[in-house]
XYZ file of C-alpha atoms in Angstrom:
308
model
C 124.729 187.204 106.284
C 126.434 184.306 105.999
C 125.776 180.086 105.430
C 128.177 177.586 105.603
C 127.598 174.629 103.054
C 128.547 171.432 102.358
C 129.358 168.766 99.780
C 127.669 165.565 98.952
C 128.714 162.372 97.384
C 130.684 162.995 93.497
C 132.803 165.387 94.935
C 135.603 162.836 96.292
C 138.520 162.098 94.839
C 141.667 160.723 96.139
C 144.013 162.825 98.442
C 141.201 164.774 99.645
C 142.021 166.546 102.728
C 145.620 165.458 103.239
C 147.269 168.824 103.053
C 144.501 169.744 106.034
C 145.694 167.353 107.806
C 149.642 168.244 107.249
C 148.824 171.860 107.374
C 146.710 171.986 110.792
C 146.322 168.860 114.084
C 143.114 170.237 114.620
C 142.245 168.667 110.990
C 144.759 165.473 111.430
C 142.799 165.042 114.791
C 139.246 164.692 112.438
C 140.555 162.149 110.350
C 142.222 159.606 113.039
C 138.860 160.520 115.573
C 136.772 159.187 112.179
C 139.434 155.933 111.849
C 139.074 155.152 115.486
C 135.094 155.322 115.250
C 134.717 153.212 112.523
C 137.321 150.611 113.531
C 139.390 151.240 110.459
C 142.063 153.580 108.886
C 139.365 155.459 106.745
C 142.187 157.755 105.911
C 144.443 155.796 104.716
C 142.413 154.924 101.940
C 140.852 158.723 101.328
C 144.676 159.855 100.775
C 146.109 156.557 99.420
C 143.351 154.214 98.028
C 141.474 154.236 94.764
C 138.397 155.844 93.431
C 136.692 152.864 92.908
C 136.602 152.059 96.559
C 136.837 155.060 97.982
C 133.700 155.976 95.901
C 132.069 152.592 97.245
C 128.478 155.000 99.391
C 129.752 153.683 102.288
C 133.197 155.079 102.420
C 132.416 158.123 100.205
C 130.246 159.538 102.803
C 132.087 159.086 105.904
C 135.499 160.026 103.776
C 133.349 163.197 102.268
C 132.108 164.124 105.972
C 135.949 163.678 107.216
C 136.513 166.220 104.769
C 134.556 168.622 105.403
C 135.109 168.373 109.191
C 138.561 169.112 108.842
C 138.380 171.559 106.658
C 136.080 173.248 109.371
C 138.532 172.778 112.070
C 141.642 174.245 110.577
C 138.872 177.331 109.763
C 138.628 177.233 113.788
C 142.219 177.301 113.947
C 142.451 180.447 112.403
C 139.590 182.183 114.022
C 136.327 181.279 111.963
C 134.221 179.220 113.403
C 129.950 178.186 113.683
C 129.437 181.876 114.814
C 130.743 182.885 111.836
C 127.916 181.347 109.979
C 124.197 182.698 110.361
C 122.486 179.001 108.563
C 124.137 175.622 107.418
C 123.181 173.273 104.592
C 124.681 170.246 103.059
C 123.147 168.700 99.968
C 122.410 165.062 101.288
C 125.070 163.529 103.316
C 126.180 166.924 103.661
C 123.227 167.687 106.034
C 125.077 165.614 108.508
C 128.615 167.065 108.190
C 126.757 170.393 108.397
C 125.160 169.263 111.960
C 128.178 168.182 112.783
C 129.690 171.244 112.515
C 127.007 173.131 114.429
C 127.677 170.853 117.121
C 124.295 169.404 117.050
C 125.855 165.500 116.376
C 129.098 164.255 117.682
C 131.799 163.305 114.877
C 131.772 159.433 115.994
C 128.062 159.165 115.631
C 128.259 161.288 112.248
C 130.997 158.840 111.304
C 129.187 155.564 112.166
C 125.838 156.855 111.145
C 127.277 157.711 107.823
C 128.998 154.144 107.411
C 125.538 152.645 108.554
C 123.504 155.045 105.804
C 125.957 154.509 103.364
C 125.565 150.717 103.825
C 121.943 150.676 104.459
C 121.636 152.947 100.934
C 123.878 149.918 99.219
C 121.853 147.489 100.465
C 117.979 148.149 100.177
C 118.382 147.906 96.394
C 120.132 144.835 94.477
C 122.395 145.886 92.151
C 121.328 146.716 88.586
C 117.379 146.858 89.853
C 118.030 150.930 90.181
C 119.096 153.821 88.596
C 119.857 157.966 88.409
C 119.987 159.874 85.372
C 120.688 164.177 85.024
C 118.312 165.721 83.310
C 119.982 169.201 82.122
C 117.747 172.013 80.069
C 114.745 171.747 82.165
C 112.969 172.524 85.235
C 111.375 170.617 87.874
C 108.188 170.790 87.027
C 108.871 170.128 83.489
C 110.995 166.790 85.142
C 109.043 165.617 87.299
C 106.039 165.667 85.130
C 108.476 163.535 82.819
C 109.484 161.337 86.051
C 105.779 160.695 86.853
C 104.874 160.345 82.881
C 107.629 157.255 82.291
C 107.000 155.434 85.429
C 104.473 153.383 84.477
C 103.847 151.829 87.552
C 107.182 151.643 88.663
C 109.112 153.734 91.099
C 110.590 156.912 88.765
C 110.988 160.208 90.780
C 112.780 163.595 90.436
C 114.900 163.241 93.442
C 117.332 166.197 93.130
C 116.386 169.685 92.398
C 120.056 170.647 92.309
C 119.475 174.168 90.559
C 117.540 175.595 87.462
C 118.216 173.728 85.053
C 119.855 170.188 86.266
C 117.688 167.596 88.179
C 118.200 164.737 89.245
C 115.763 161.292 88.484
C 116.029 158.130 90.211
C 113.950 155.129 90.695
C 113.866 151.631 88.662
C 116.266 151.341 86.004
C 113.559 150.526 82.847
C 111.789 153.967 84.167
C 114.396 156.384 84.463
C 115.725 154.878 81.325
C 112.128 155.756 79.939
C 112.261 159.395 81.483
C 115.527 160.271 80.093
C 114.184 158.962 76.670
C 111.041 161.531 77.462
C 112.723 164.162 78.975
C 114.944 164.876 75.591
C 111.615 164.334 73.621
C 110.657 167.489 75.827
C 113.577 169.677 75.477
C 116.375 168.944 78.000
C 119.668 169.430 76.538
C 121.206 166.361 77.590
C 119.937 163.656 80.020
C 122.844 161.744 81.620
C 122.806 158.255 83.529
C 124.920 158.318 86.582
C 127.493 156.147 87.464
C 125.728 155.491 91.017
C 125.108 152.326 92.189
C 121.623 152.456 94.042
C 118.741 155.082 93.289
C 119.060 157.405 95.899
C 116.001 159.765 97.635
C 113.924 157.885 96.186
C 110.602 155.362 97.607
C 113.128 152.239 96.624
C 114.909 153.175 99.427
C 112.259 152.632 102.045
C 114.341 150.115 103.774
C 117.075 152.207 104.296
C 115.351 154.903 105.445
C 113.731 152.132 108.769
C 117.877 151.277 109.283
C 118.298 154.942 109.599
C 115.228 156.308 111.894
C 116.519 152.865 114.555
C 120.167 154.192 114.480
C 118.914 157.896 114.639
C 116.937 157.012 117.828
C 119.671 156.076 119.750
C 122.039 158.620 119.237
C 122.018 162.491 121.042
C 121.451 165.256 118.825
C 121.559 168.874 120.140
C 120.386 172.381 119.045
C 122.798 173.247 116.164
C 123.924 176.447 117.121
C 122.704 177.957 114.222
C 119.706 176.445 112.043
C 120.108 174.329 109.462
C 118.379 174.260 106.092
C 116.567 170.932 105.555
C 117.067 169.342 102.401
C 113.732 167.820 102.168
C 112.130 171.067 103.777
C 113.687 173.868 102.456
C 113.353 175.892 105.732
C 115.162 176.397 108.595
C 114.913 173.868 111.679
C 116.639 173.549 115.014
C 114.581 171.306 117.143
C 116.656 168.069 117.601
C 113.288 165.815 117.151
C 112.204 167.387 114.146
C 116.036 167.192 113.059
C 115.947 163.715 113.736
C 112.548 163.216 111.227
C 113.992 164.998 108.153
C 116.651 162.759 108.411
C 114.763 159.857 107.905
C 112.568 161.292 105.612
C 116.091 162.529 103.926
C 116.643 158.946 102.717
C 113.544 158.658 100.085
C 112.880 162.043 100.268
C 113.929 165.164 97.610
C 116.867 167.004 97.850
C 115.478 170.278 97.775
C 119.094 172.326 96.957
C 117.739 175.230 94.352
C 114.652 175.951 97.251
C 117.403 176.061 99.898
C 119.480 178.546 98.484
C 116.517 180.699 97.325
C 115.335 180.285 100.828
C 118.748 181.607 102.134
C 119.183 184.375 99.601
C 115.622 185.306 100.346
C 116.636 185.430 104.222
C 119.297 187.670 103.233
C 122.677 185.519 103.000
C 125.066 186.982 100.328
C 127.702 184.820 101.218
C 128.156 181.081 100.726
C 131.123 179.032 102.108
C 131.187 175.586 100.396
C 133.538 173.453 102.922
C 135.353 169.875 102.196
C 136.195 168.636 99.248
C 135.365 169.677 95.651
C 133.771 172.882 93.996
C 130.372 171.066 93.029
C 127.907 173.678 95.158
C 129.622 176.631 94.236
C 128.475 176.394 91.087
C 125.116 175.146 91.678
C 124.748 178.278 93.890
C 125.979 181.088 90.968
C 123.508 179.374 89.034
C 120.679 180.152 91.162
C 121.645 183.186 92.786
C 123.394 185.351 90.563
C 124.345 187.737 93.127
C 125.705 185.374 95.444
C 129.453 185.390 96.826
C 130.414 182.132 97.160
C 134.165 180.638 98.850
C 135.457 177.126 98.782
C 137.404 176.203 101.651
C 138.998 172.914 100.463
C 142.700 173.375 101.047
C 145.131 175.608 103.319
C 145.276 177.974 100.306
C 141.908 178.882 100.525
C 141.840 179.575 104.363
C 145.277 181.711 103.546
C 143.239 183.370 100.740
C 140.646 184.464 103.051
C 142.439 185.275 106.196
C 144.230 187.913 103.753
């Protein structure tokens, strides 16, 4: 069995994608369908930009998504496709390039709702009231014991449980400064602030999370034609209502990745495709499933790899 993953936001960089979109029009078509929905040449400043801006959450997740897309496309163009795939996943705003690709959201909506999240994320905390930190060495329990020991009253939660040893904390800055303090009191190896600018999956972003259930409601969303892995579940779903919840509840919710995969290996997938740009789930995957085969399908090398 097989599940085709995707990226989240760290894994951009500049140039993403471009050889795609030389390489195969089915992947060119992505990126000017994403420009035209969003009123702007998106691409132009994925392959020509800089990082700074392009990392900006509300072009890093429609650029990331872009990505991915195309990189699924020119995989149809060579005779892969969604059937290929027995479950998707996509570790945050992967979740929607992952229903994207099961055909359960159009790319325009997954564009603009991307651009809206990305904004709405920006926006429901003021700058320098919030804060992520990687706690490495330890496990979630042990973290978000820590998380729940330094809050103090603030918001401090363990808000990615990205694989056995690395999880993420966000919340108010004083806190997860606290927890990180705590958590290498404890043990962890090394407990890293992140260069984000908002504390993502996490209560503070409450308000985002209302922006996104309004814009969810008025868009379609199908079946995917396979199931999807929820972040914030763990489990499979394919009812478009209950797709549309986790969604929501995806904004201040966990991301769930280690349970995921254990879910999926459990269900009997030995193979893992990680699609778009960057190699960042690959190795959270080896890491939690030692037996698991995993791909990256990134650039028209890899697709040439594996149609050989």
């Amino acid at each position: 069995m097989r599940a085709f993953v995707f990226p989240g936001q760290g894994a951009q960089v500049v140039g993403m994608g471009r050889e795609l979109a030389e390489a195969y029009p089915a992947a060119r078509a992505v990126f000017a369908e994403v420009d035209e929905a969003l009123g702007e040449s998106l691409s132009e400043l994925i392959w020509n930009g800089d990082i700074e801006t392009l990392t900006l959450t509300q072009n890093a997740q429609p650029a990331l998504m872009a990505t991915s897309l195309a990189a699924f496309r020119a995989l149809e163009a060579e005779g892969f496709g969604i059937a290929d795939a027995d479950f998707v996943a996509g570790h945050s705003l992967g979740e929607y390039s992952a229903l994207c690709a099961a055909g359960a959201l159009s790319l325009a909506d997954t564009a603009r709702l991307l651009r809206l999240r990305g904004q709405a994320m920006q926006e429901a905390v003021p700058v320098g009231q919030g804060a992520m930190a990687a706690i490495l060495g330890l496990d979630f329990a042990a973290v978000d014991q820590i998380a729940r020991d330094a809050a103090e009253g603030e918001v401090c939660q363990a808000a990615n449980d990205n694989d056995p040893a690395q999880v993420v904390i966000s919340g108010h800055k004083a806190a997860v400064e606290r927890a990180a303090g705590l958590a290498k009191e404890r043990g962890a190896k090394r407990a890293l602030m992140l260069p984000v600018s908002a504390p993502f999956h996490s209560a503070l972003m409450q308000p985002a999370a209302a922006v996104m259930a309004e814009a969810l409601a008025a868009v379609e969303i199908a079946a995917p034609a396979v199931p999807l892995v929820a972040n914030v579940r763990a489990e499979p779903v394919s009812e478009p209502g209950a797709i549309r919840r986790l969604l929501v509840e995806q904004v201040t919710g966990a991301v769930r990745w280690r349970e995921s995969v254990e879910f999926l290996a459990g269900a009997g997938v030995a193979e893992f495709w990680e699609i778009g740009a960057g190699k960042a789930l690959s190795g959270m995957i080896k890491r939690i499933s030692k037996e698991a085969a995993v791909r990256n399908i990134g650039v028209p090398g890899d697709i040439a790899a594996l149609k050989a």
